[in-house]
CSV table of C-alpha atoms and ligand atoms in Angstrom, one decimal:
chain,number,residue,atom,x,y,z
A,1,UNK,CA,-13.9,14.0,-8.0
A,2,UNK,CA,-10.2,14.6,-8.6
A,3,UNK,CA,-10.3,18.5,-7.4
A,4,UNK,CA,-7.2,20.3,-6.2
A,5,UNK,CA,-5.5,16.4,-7.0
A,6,UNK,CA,-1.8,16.6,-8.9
A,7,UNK,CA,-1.5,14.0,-11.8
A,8,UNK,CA,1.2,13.6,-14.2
A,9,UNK,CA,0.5,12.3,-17.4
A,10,UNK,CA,2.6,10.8,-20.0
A,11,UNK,CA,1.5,10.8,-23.4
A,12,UNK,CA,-0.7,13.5,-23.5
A,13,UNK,CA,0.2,14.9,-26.3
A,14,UNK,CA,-1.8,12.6,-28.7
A,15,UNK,CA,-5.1,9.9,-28.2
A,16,UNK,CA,-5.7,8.0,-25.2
A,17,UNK,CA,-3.2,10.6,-23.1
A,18,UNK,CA,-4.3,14.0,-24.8
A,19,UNK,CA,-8.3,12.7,-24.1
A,20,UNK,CA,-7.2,11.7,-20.2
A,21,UNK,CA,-5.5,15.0,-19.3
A,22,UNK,CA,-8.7,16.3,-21.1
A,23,UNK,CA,-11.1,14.7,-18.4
A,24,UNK,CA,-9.0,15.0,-16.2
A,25,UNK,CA,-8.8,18.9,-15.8
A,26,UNK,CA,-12.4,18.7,-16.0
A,27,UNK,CA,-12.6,16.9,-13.1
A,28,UNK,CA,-11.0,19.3,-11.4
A,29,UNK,CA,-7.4,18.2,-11.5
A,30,UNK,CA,-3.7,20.0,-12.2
A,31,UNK,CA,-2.4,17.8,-15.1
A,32,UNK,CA,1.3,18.0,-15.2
A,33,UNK,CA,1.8,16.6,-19.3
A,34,UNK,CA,5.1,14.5,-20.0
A,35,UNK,CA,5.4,14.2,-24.1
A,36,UNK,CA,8.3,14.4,-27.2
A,37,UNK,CA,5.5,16.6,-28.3
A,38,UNK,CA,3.4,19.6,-27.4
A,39,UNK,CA,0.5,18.4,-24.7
A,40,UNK,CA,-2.7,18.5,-27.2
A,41,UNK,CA,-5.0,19.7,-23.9
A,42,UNK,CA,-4.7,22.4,-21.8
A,43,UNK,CA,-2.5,21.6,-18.7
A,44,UNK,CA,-0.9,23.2,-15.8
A,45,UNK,CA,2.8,22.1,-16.5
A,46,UNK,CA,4.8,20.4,-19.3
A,47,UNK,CA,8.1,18.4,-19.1
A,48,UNK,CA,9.3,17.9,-23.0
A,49,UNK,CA,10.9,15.1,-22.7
A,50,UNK,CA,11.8,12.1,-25.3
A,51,UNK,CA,11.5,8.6,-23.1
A,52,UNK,CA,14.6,7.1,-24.9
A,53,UNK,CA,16.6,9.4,-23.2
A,54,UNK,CA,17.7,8.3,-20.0
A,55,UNK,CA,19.9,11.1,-19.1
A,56,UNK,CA,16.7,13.8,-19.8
A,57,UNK,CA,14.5,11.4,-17.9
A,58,UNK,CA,16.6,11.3,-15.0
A,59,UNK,CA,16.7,14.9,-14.9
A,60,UNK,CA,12.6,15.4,-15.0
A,61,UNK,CA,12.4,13.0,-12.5
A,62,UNK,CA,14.4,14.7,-10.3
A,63,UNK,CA,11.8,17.6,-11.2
A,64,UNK,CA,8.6,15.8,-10.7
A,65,UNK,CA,9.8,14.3,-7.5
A,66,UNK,CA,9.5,18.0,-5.8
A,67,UNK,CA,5.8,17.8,-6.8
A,68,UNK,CA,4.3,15.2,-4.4
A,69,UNK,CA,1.8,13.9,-7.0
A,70,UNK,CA,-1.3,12.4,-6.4
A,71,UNK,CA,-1.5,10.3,-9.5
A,72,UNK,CA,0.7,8.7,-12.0
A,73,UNK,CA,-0.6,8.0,-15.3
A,74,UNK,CA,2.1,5.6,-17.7
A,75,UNK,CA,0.0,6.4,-21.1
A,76,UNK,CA,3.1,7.0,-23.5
A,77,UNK,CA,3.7,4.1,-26.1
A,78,UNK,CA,4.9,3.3,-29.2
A,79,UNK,CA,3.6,0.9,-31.8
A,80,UNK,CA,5.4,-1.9,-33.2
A,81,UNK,CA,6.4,-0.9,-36.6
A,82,UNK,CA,9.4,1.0,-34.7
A,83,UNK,CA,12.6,-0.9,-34.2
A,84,UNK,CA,11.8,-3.1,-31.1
A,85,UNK,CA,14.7,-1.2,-29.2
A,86,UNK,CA,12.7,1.6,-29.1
A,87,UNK,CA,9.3,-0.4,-28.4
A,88,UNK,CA,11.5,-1.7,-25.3
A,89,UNK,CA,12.6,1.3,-24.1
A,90,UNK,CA,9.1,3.5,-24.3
A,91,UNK,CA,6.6,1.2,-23.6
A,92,UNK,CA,8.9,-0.6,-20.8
A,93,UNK,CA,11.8,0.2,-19.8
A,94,UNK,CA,11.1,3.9,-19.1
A,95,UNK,CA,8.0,3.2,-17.6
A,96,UNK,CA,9.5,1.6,-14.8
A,97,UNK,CA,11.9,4.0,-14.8
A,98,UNK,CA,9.9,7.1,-14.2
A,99,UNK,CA,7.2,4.6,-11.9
A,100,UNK,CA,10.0,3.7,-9.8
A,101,UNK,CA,11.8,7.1,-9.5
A,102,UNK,CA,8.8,8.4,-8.5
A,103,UNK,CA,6.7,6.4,-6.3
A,104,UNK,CA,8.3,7.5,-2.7
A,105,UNK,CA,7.6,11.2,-3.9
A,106,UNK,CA,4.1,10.6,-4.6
A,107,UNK,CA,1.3,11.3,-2.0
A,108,UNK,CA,0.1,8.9,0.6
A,109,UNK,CA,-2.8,7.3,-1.6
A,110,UNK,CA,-1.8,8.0,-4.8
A,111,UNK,CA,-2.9,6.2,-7.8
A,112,UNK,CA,-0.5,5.0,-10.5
A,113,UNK,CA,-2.2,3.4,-13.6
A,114,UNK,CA,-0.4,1.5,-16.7
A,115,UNK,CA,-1.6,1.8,-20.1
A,116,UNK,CA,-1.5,-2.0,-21.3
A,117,UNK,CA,-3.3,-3.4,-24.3
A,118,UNK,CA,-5.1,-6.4,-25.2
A,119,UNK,CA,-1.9,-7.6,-26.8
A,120,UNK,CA,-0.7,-8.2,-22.9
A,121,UNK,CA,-3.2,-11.4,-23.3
A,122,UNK,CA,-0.8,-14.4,-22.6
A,123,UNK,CA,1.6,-13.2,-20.5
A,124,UNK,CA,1.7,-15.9,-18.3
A,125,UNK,CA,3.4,-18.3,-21.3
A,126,UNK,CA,6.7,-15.6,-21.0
A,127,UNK,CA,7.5,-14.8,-17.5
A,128,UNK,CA,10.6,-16.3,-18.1
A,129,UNK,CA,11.1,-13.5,-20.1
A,130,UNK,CA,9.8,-11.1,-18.5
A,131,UNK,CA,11.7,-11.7,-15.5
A,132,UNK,CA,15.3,-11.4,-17.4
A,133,UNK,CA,14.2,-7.7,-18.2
A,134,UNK,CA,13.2,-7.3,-14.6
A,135,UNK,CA,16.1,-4.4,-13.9
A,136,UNK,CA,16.8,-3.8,-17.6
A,137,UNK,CA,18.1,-0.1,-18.1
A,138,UNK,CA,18.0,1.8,-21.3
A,139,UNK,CA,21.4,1.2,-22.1
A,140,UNK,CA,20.9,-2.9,-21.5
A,141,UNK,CA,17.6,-3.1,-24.0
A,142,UNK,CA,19.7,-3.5,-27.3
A,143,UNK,CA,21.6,-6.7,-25.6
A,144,UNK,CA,18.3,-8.1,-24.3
A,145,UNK,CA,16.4,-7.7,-27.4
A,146,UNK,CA,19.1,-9.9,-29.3
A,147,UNK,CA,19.5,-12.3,-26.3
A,148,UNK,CA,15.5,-12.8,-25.8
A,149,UNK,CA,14.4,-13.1,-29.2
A,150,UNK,CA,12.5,-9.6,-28.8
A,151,UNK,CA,11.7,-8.6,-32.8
A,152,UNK,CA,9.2,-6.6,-34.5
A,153,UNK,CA,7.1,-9.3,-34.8
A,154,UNK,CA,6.7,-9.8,-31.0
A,155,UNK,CA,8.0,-6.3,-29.3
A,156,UNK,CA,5.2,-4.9,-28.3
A,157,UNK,CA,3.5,-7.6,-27.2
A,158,UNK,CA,6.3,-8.6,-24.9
A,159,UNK,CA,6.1,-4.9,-23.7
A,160,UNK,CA,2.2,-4.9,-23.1
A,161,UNK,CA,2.7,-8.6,-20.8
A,162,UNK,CA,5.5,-7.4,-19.0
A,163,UNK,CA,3.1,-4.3,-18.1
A,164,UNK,CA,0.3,-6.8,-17.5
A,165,UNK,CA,2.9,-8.8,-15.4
A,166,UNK,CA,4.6,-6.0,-13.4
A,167,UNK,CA,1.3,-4.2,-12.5
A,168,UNK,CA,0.0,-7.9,-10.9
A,169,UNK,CA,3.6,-7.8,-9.2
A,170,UNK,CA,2.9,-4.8,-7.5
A,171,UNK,CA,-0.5,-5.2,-6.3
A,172,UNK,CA,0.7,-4.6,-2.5
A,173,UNK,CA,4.5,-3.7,-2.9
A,174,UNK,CA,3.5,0.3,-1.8
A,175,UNK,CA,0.4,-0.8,0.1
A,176,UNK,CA,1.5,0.5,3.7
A,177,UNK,CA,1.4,4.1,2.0
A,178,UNK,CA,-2.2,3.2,0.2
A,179,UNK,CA,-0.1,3.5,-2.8
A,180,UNK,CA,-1.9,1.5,-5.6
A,181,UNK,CA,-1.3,0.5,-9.4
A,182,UNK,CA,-3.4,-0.6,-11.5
A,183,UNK,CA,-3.4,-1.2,-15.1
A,184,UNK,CA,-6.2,-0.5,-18.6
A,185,UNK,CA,-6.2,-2.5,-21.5
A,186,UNK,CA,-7.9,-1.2,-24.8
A,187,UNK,CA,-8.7,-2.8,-27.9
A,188,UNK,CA,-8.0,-1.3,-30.8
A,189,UNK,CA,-8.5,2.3,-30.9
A,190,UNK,CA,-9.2,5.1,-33.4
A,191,UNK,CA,-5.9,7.1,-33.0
A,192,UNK,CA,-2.6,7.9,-34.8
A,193,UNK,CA,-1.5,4.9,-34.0
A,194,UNK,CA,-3.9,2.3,-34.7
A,195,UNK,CA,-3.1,1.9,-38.7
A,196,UNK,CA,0.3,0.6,-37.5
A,197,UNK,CA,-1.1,-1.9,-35.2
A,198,UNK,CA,-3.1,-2.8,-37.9
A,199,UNK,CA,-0.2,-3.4,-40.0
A,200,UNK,CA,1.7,-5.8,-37.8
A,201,UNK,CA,-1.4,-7.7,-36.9
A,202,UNK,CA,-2.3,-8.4,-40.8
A,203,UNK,CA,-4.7,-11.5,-40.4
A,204,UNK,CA,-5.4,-11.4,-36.4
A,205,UNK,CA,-5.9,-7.7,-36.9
A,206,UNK,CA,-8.8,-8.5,-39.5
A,207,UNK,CA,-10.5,-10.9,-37.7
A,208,UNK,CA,-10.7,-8.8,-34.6
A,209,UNK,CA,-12.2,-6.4,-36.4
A,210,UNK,CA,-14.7,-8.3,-38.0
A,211,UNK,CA,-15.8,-9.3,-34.6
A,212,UNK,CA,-16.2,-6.0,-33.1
A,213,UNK,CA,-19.0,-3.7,-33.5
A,214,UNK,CA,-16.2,-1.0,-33.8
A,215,UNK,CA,-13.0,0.3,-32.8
A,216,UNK,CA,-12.4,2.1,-29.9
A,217,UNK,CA,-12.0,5.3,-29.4
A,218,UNK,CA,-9.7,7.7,-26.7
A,219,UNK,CA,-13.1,8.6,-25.5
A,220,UNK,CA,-13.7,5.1,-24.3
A,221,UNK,CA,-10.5,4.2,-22.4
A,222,UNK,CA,-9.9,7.8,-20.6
A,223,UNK,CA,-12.9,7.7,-18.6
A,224,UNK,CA,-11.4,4.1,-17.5
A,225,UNK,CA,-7.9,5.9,-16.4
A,226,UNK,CA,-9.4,8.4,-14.6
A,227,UNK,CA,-11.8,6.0,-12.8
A,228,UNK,CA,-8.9,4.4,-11.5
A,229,UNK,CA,-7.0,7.5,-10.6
A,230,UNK,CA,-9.8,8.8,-8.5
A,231,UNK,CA,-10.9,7.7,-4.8
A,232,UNK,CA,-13.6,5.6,-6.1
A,233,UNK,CA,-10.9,2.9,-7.2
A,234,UNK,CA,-9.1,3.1,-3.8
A,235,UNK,CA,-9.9,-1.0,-3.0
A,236,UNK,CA,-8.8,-2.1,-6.7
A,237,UNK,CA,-5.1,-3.4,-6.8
A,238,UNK,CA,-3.2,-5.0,-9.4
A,239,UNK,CA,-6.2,-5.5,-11.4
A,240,UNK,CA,-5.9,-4.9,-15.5
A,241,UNK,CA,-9.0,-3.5,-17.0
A,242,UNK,CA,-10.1,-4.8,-20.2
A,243,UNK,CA,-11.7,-1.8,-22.4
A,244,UNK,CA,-12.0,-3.5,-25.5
A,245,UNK,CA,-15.3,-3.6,-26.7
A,246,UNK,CA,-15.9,-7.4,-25.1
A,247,UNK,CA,-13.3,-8.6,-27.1
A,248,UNK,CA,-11.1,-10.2,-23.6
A,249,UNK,CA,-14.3,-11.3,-22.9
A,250,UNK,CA,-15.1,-12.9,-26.0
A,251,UNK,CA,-11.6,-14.5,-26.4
A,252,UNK,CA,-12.4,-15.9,-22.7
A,253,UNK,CA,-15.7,-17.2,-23.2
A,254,UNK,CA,-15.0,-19.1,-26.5
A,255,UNK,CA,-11.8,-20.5,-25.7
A,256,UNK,CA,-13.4,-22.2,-22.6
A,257,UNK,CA,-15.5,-23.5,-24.8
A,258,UNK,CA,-18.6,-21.2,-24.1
A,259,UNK,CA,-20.7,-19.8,-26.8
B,301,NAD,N1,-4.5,2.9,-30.1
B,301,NAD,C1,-4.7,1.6,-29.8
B,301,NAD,O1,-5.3,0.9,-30.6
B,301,NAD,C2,-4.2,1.1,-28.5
B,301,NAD,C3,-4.6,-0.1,-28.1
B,301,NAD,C4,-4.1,-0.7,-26.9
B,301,NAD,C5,-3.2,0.1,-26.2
B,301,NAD,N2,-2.8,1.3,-26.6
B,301,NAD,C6,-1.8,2.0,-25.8
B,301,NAD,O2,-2.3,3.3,-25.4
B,301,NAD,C7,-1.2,4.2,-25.2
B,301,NAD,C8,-1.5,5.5,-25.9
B,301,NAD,O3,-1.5,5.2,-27.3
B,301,NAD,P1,-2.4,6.1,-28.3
B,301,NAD,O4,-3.2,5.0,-29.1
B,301,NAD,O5,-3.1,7.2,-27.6
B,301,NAD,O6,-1.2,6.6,-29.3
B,301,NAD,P2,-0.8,8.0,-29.7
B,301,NAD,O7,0.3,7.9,-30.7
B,301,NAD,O8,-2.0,8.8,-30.1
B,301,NAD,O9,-0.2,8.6,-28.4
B,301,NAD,C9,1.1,8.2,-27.9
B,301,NAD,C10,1.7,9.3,-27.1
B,301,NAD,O10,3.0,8.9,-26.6
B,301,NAD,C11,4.0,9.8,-26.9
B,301,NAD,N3,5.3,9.2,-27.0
B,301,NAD,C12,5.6,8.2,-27.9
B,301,NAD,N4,6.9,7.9,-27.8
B,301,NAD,C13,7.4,8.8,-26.9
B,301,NAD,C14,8.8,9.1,-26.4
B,301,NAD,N5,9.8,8.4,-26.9
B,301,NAD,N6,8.9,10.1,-25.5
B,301,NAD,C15,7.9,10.8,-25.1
B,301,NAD,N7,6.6,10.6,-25.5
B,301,NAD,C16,6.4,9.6,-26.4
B,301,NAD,C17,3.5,10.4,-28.2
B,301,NAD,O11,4.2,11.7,-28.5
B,301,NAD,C18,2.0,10.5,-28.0
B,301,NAD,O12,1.6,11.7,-27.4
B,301,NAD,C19,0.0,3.5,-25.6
B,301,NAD,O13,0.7,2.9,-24.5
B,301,NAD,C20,-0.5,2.3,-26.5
B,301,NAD,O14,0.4,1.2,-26.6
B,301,NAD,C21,-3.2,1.8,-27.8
């Protein structure tokens, strides 16, 4: 499905990204693994790099741009129990940043897909905000945080709809080149993460678990990612997948006042 295809993916070091570059190189493709960490699967190249650091970012775009990659995969992220600076910077700010470094390097065709989250759900009640961090660099996200009311009670949701929001933006922005982006949006999900998630959602988080039959896990979302990476995808644009277990579709349906 994805034989002799070049995709870079961030993350993989740990859950959702570790499982994609997994399926991934079974299917046939050269996984180039961007982490902090050591990539957990077996892949054909590895940039160490930590996403807060613009500088070192920079520099392994400037790498990855000799490559001519076929897919993009934005699965790095950081929970919210760290400072919302850092929530900014990883799950937004250097997103872009890589995204848009690399997009006119990519192949004709190529697939980019955003890992969002089911905390993107109302993004539509903060595109205000989300438009002030439109060009925001790493150096700007301390400022923006304290100008926009961006805390650790909110951060990561804000960084989840502004994924949501710029993915939508860009349905067509690369279309001439059949450059696509799409976006994925789990539930929650048994990985290192999930206990912090748990953490900052207290009450929410316990009701949403009550109502699902049971957490995610990586095995769930990558097949989703790599779906949307492959050929098969090629007509969707700017759509967000919800792999949650129903629970998008359950929040829908009752508050539209369905059963
Ligand atoms: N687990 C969940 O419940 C859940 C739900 C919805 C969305 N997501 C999203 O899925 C994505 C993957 O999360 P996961 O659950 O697999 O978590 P994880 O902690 O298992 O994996 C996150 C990966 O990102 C890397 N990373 C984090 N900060 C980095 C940095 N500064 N520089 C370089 N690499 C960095 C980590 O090293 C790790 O390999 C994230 O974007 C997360 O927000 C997770």
């Amino acid at each position: 499905m994805l034989h002799d295809k070049t995709i870079i993916v961030t993350g993989a070091a740990s859950g959702i990204g570790a499982e994609t570059a997994r399926q991934l190189k079974a299917a046939g493709a050269r996984v180039i693994a961007v982490d902090r960490n050591e990539p957990a699967a077996e892949v054909d190249a590895f940039d160490k790099i930590d996403l807060t650091d613009e500088a070192a970012l920079d520099a392994v775009i400037e790498d990855l741009r000799k490559v001519k990659a076929d897919g993009l995969a934005n699965i790095a992220g950081v929970p919210p129990t760290l400072p919302p600076e850092v929530v900014v910077t990883v799950n937004l700010v250097a997103l872009k940043r890589l995204t848009l470094g690399l997009v006119d390097s990519l192949a004709d065709n190529a697939s980019i897909v955003n890992l969002a989250s089911l905390a993107g759900i109302g993004w539509e009640g903060e595109v205000a905000k989300i438009k002030a961090a439109d060009s925001l660099t790493h150096a700007g996200v301390a400022d923006f945080c304290a100008r926009n009311g961006v805390t650790a009670e909110n951060s990561y949701f804000f960084t989840k709809q502004a994924v949501v929001a710029w993915t939508l933006e860009n349905r067509w922005t690369w279309r001439g080149r059949g450059i696509r982006m799409n976006a994925v949006s789990p539930g929650p999900v048994e990985t290192p993460i999930l206990k912090d998630f748990l953490e900052t959602l207290g009450e929410r988080a316990e009701e949403d678990m009550k109502v699902m039959d049971r957490p995610g896990t990586p095995a769930d979302i990558a097949p989703v990612v790599v779906f949307l990476l492959s050929r098969g995808s090629g007509w969707l644009r700017g759509v967000n997948i919800a792999a949650d277990g129903g629970m998008r579709s359950h929040i829908d349906a009752t508050s539209n006042g369905l059963v």
